[in-house]
PDB file of C-alpha atoms in Angstrom:
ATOM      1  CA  UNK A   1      30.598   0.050   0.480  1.00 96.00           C
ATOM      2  CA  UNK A   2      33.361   2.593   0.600  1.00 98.00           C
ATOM      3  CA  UNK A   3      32.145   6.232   1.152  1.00 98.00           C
ATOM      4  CA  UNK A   4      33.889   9.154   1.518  1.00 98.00           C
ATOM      5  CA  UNK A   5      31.875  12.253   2.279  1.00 98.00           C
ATOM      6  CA  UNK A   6      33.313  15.567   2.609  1.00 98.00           C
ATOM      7  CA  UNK A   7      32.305  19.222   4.739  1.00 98.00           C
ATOM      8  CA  UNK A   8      30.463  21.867   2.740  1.00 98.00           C
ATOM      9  CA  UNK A   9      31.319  24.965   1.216  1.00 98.00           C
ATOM     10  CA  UNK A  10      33.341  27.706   2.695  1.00 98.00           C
ATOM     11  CA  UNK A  11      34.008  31.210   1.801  1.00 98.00           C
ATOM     12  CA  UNK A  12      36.996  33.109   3.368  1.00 98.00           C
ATOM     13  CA  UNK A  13      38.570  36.526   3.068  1.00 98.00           C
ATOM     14  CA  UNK A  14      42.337  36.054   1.724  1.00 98.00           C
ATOM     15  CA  UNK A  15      44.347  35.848   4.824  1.00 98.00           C
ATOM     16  CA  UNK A  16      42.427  33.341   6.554  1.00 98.00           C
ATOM     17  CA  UNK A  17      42.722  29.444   7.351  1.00 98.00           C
ATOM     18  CA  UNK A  18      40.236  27.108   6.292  1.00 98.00           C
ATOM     19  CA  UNK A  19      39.534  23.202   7.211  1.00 98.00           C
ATOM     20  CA  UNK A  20      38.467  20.687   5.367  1.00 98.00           C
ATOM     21  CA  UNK A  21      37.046  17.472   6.531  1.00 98.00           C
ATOM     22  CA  UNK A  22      36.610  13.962   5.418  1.00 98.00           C
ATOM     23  CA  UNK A  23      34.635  11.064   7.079  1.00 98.00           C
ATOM     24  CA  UNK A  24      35.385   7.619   5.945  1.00 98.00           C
ATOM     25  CA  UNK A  25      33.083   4.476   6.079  1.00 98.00           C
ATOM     26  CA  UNK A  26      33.100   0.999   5.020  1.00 98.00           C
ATOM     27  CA  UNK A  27      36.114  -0.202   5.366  1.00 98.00           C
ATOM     28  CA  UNK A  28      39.205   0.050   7.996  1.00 97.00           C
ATOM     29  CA  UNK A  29      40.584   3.728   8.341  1.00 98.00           C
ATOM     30  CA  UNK A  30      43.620   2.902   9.690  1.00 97.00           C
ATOM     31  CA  UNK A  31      44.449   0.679   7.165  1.00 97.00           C
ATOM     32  CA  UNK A  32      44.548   2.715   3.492  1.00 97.00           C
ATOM     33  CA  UNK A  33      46.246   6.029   3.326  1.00 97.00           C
ATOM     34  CA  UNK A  34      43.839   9.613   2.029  1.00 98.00           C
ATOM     35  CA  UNK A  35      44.847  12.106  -0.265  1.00 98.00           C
ATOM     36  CA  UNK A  36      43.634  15.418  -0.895  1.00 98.00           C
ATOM     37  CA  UNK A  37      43.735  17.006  -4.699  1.00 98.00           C
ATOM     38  CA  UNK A  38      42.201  20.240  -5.514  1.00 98.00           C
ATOM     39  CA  UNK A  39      40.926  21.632  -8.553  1.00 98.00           C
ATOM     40  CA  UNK A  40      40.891  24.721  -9.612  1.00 98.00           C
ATOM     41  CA  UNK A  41      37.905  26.451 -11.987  1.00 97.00           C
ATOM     42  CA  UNK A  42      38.273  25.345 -15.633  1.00 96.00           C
ATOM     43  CA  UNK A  43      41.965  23.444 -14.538  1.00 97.00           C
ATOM     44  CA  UNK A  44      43.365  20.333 -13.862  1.00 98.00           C
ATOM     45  CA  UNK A  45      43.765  18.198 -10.929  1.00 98.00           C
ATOM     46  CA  UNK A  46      46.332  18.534  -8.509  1.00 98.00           C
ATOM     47  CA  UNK A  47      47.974  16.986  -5.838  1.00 97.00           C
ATOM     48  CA  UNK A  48      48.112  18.440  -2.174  1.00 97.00           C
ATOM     49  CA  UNK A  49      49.234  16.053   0.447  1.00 96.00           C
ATOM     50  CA  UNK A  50      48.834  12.301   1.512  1.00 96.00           C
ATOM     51  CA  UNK A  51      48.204  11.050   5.400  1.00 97.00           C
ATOM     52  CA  UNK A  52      48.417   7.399   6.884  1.00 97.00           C
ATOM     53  CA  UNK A  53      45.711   7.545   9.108  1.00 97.00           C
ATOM     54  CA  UNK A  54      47.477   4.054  10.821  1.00 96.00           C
ATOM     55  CA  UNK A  55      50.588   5.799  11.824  1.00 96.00           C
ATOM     56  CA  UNK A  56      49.813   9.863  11.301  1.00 96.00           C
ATOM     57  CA  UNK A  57      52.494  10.037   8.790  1.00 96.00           C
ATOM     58  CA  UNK A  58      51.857  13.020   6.456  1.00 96.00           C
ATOM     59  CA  UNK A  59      53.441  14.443   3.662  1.00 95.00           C
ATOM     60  CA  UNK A  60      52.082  17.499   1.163  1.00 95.00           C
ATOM     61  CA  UNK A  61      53.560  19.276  -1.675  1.00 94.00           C
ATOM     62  CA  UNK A  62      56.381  21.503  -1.323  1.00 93.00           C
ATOM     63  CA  UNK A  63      54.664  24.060  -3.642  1.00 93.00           C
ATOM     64  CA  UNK A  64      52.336  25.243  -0.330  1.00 90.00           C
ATOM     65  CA  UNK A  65      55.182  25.744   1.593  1.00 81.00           C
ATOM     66  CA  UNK A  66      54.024  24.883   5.003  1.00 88.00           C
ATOM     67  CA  UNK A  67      50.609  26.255   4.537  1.00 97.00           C
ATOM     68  CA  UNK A  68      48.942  22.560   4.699  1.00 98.00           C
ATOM     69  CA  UNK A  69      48.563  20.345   7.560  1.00 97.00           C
ATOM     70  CA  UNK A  70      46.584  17.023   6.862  1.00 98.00           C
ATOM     71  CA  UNK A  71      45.595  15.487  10.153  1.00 98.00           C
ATOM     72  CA  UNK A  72      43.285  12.650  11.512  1.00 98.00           C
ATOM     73  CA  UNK A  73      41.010  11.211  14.103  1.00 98.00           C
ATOM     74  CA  UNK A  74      41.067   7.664  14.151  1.00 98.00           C
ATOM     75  CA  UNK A  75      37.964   7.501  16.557  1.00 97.00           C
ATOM     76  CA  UNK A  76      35.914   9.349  13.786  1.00 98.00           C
ATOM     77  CA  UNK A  77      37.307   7.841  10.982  1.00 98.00           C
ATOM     78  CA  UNK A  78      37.901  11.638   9.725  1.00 98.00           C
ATOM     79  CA  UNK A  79      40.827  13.305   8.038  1.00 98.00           C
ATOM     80  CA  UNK A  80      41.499  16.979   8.213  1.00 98.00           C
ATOM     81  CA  UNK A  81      42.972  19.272   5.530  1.00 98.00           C
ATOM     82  CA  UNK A  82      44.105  22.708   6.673  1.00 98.00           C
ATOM     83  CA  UNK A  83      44.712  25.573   4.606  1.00 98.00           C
ATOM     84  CA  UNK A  84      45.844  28.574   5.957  1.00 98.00           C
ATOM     85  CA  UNK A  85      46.722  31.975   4.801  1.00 97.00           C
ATOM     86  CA  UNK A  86      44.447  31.736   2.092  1.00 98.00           C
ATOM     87  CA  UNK A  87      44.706  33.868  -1.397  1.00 97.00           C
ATOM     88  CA  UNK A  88      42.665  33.675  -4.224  1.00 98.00           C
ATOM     89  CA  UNK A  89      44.325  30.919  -6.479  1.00 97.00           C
ATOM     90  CA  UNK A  90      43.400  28.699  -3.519  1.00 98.00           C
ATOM     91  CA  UNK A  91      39.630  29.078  -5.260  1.00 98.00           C
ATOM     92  CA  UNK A  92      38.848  25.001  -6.165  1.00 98.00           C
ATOM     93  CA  UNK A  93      37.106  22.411  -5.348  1.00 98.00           C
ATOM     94  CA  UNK A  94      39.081  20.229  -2.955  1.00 98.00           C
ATOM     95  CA  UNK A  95      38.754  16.378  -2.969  1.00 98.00           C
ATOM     96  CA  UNK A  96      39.689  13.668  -0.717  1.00 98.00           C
ATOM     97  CA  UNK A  97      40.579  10.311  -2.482  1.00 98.00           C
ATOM     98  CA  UNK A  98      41.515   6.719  -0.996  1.00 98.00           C
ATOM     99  CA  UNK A  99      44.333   4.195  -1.795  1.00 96.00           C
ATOM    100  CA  UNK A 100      42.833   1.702  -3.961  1.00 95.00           C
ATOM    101  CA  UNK A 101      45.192  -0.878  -2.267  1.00 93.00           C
ATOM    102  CA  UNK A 102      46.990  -1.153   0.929  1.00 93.00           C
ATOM    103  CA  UNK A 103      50.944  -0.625   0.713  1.00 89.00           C
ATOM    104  CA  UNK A 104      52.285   0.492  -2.541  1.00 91.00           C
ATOM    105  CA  UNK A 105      50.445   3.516  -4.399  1.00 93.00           C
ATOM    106  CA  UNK A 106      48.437   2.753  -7.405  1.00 95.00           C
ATOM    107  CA  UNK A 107      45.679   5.337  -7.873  1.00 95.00           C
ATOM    108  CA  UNK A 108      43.049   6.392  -5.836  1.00 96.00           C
ATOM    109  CA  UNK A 109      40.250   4.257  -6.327  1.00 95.00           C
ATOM    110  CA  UNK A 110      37.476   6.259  -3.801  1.00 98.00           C
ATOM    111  CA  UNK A 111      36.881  10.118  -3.763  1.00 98.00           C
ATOM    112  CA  UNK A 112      34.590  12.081  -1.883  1.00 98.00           C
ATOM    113  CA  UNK A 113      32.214  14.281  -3.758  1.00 98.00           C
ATOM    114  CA  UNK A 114      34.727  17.246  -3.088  1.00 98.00           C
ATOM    115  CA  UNK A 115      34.444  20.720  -1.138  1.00 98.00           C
ATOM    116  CA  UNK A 116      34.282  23.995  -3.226  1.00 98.00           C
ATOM    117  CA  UNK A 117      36.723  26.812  -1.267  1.00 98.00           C
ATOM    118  CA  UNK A 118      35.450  30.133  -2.365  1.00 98.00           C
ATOM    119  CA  UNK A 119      38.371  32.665  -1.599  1.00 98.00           C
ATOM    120  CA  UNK A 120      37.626  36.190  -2.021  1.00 98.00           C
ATOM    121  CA  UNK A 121      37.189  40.284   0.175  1.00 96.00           C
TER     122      UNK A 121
ATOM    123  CA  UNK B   1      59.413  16.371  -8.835  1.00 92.00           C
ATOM    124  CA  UNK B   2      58.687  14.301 -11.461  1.00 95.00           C
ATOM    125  CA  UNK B   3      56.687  16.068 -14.568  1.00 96.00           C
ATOM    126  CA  UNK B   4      53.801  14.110 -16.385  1.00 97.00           C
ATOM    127  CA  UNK B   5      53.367  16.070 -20.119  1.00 98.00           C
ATOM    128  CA  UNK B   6      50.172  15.347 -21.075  1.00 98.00           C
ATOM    129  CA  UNK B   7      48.978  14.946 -24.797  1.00 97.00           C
ATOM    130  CA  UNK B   8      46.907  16.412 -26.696  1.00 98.00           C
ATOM    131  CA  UNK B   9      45.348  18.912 -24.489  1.00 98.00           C
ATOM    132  CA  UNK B  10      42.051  18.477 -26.363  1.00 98.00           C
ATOM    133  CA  UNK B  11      40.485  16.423 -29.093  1.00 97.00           C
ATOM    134  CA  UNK B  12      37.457  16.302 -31.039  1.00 97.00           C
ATOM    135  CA  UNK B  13      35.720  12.568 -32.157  1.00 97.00           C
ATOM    136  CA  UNK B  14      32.700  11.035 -33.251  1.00 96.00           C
ATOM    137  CA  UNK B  15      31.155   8.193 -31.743  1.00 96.00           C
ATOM    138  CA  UNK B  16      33.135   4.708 -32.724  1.00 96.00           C
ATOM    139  CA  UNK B  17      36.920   6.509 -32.995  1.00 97.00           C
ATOM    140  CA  UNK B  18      39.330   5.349 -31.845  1.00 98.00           C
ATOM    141  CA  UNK B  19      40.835   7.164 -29.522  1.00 98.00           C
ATOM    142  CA  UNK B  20      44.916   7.644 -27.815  1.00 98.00           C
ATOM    143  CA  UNK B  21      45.805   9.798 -24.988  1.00 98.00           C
ATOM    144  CA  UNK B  22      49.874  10.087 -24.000  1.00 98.00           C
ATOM    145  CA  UNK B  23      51.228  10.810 -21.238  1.00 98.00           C
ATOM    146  CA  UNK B  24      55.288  11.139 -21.101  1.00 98.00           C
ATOM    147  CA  UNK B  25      57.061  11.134 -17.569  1.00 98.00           C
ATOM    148  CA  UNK B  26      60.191  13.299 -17.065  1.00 97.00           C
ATOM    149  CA  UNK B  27      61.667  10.055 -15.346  1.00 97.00           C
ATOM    150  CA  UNK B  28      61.489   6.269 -15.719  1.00 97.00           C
ATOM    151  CA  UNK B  29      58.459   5.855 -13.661  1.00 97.00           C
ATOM    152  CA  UNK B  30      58.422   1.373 -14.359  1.00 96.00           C
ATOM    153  CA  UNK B  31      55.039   0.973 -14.873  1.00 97.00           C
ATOM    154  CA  UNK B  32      53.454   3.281 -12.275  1.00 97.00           C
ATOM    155  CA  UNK B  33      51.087   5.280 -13.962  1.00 98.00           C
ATOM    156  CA  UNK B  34      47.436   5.456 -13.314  1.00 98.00           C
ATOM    157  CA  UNK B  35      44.402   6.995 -15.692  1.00 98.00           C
ATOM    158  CA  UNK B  36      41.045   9.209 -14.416  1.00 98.00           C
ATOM    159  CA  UNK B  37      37.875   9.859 -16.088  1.00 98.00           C
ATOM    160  CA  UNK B  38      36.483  13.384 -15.335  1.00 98.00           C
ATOM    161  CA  UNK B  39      33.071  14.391 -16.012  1.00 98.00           C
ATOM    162  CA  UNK B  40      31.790  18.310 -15.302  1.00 96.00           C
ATOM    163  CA  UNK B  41      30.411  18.718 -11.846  1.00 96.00           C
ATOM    164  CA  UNK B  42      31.842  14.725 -11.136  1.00 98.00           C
ATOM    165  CA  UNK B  43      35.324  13.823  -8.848  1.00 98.00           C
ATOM    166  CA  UNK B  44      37.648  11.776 -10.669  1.00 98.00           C
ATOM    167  CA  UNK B  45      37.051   7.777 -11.555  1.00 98.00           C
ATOM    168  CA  UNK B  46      39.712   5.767 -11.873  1.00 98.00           C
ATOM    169  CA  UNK B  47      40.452   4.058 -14.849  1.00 98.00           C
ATOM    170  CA  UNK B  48      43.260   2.115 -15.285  1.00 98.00           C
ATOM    171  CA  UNK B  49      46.258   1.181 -12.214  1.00 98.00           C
ATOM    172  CA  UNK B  50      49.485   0.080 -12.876  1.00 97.00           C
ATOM    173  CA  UNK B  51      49.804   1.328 -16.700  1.00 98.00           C
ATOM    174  CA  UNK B  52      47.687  -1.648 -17.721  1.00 98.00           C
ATOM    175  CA  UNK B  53      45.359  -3.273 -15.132  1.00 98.00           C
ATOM    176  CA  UNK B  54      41.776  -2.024 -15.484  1.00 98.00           C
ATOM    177  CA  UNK B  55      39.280  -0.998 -12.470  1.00 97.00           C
ATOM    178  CA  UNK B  56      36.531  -3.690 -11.806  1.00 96.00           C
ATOM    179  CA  UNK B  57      33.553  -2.009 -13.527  1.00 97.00           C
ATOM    180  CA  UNK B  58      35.424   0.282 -15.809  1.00 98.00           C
ATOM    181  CA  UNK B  59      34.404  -0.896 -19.975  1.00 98.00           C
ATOM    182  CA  UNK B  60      37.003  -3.136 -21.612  1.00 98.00           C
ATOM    183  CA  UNK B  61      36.899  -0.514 -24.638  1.00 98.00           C
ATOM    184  CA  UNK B  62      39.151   0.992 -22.014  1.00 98.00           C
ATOM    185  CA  UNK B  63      43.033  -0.276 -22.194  1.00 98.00           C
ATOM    186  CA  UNK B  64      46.171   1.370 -21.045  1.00 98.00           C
ATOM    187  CA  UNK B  65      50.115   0.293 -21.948  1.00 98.00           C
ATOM    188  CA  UNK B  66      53.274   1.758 -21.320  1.00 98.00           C
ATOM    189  CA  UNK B  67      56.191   1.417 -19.416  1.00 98.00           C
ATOM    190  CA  UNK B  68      59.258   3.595 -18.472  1.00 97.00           C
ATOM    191  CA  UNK B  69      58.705   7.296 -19.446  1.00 98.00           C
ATOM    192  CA  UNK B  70      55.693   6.621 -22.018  1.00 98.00           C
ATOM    193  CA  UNK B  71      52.270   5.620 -21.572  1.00 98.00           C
ATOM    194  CA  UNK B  72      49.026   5.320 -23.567  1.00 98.00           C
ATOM    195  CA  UNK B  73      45.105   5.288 -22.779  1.00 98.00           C
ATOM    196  CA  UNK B  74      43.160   4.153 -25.457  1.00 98.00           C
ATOM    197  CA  UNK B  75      39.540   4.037 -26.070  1.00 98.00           C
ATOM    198  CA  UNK B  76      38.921   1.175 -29.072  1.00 97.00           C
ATOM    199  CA  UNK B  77      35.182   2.520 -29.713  1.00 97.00           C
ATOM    200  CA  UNK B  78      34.327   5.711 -27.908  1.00 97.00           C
ATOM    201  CA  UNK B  79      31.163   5.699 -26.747  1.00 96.00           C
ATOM    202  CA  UNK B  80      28.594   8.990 -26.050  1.00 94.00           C
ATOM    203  CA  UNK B  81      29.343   8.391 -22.329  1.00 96.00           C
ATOM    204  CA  UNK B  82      33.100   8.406 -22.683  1.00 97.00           C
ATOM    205  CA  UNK B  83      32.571  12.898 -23.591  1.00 93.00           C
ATOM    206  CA  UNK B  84      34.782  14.042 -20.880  1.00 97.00           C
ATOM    207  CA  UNK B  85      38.586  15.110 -19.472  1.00 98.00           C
ATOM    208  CA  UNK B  86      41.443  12.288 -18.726  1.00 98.00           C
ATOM    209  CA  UNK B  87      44.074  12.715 -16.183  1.00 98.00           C
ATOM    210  CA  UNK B  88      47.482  10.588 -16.283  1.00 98.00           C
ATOM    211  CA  UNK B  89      49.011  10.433 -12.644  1.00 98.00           C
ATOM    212  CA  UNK B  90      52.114   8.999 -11.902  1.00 97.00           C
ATOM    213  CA  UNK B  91      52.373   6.914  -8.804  1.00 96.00           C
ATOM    214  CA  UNK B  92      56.085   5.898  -8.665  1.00 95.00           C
ATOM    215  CA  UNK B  93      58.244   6.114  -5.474  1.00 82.00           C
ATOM    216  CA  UNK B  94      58.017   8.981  -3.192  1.00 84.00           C
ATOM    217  CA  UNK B  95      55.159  11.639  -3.377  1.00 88.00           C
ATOM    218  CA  UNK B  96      54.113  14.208  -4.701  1.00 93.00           C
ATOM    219  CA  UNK B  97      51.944  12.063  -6.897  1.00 95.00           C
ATOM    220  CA  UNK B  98      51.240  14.350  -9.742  1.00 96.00           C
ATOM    221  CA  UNK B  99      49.011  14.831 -12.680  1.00 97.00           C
ATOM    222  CA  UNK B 100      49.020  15.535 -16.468  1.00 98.00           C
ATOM    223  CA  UNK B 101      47.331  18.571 -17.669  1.00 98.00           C
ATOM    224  CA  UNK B 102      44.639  16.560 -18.723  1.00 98.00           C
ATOM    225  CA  UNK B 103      43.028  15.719 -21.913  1.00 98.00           C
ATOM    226  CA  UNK B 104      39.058  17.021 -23.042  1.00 98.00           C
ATOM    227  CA  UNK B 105      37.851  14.754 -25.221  1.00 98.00           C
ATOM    228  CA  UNK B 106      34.721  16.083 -27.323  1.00 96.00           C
ATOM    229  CA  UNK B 107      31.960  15.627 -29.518  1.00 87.00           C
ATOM    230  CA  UNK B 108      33.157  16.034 -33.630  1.00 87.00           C
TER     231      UNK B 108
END
């Protein structure tokens, strides 16, 4: 079965870079593309960045300007979300999520069990 | 960047409502629009794919329609298990992929 399980907690000063990881299992990595979406407390979900752990292609949301870099290791069937110079609206919970299908994007049909980022002096 | 408005923001119902969630896109997004169940403490579960199609294992009280810039979720009979937020994403084209605002749906 499809799992998805994520790195623990962190807690960084504002300033700092912070990375995420996500190991895959149960199916062929290469093959379906991972997304990252982070939550803020008490908000709504939203949408960070996408990576096609066949080719490497990445693409994230303008609105971090830069300040992501989604990455992977084929070998460990892992993907990597990097955060870096951290403030304290980066505070959420940040989920990975599968493609439900290969090729066109419908949904994401498998999430990990997300990563709380505690920003804060 | 396309804008999903998400509506209402929150809603109160009693067991057996009927229940309709919106979601309006700022573009004709065809029919790519998928629905999320969120429960506190839980990640996301999809719903519904492709305005319409529903998620093996997801309750047939469940259905979604839509098509263009409009789309619904409905829950025929609302069930104590169905007490939580619903997310609207559209999945059309190019990313980013984004989100309504969401939808709480409680206990009258």
């Amino acid at each position: 079965q499809v799992q998805l399980v994520q790195s623990g907690a962190e807690m960084k000063k504002p300033g700092a870079s912070v990375r995420l990881s996500c190991k895959a299992s149960g199916y062929i990595f290469k093959t379906y593309a991972m997304h990252w979406v982070r939550q803020a407390p008490g908000q709504g979900l939203e949408w960070m960045g996408w990576i096609f752990p066949g080719n490497g292609n990445t693409r994230s949301s303008q609105k971090f300007q830069g300040r992501v870099t989604i990455t992977r290791d084929t070998s460990a069937n892992t993907v990597y979300l990097e955060l870096s110079s951290l403030r304290s609206e980066d505070t959420a919970v940040y989920y990975c999520a599968r493609d439900l299908t290969v090729g066109t994007y419908l949904g994401s049909g498998y999430w990990g069990q997300g990563t709380l980022v505690t920003v804060s002096s | 960047d396309i804008q999903m408005t998400q509506s209402p923001s929150s809603l109160s119902a009693s067991v057996g409502d009927r229940v309709t969630i919106t979601c309006r896109a700022s573009q004709d997004i065809s029919s790519y629009v998928s629905w999320y169940q969120q429960k506190p403490g839980e990640a996301p579960n999809l719903l519904i794919y492709a305005a319409s199609t529903l998620q093996s294992g997801v309750p047939s009280r469940f259905s979604g329609s839509g098509s263009g810039t409009d789309f619904t979720l409905t829950i025929s009979s609302l069930q104590p298990e169905d007490f939580a937020t619903y997310y609207c994403q559209q999945c059309y084209s190019a990313p980013p992929w984004t989100f309504g605002q969401g939808t709480k749906v409680e206990i009258k």
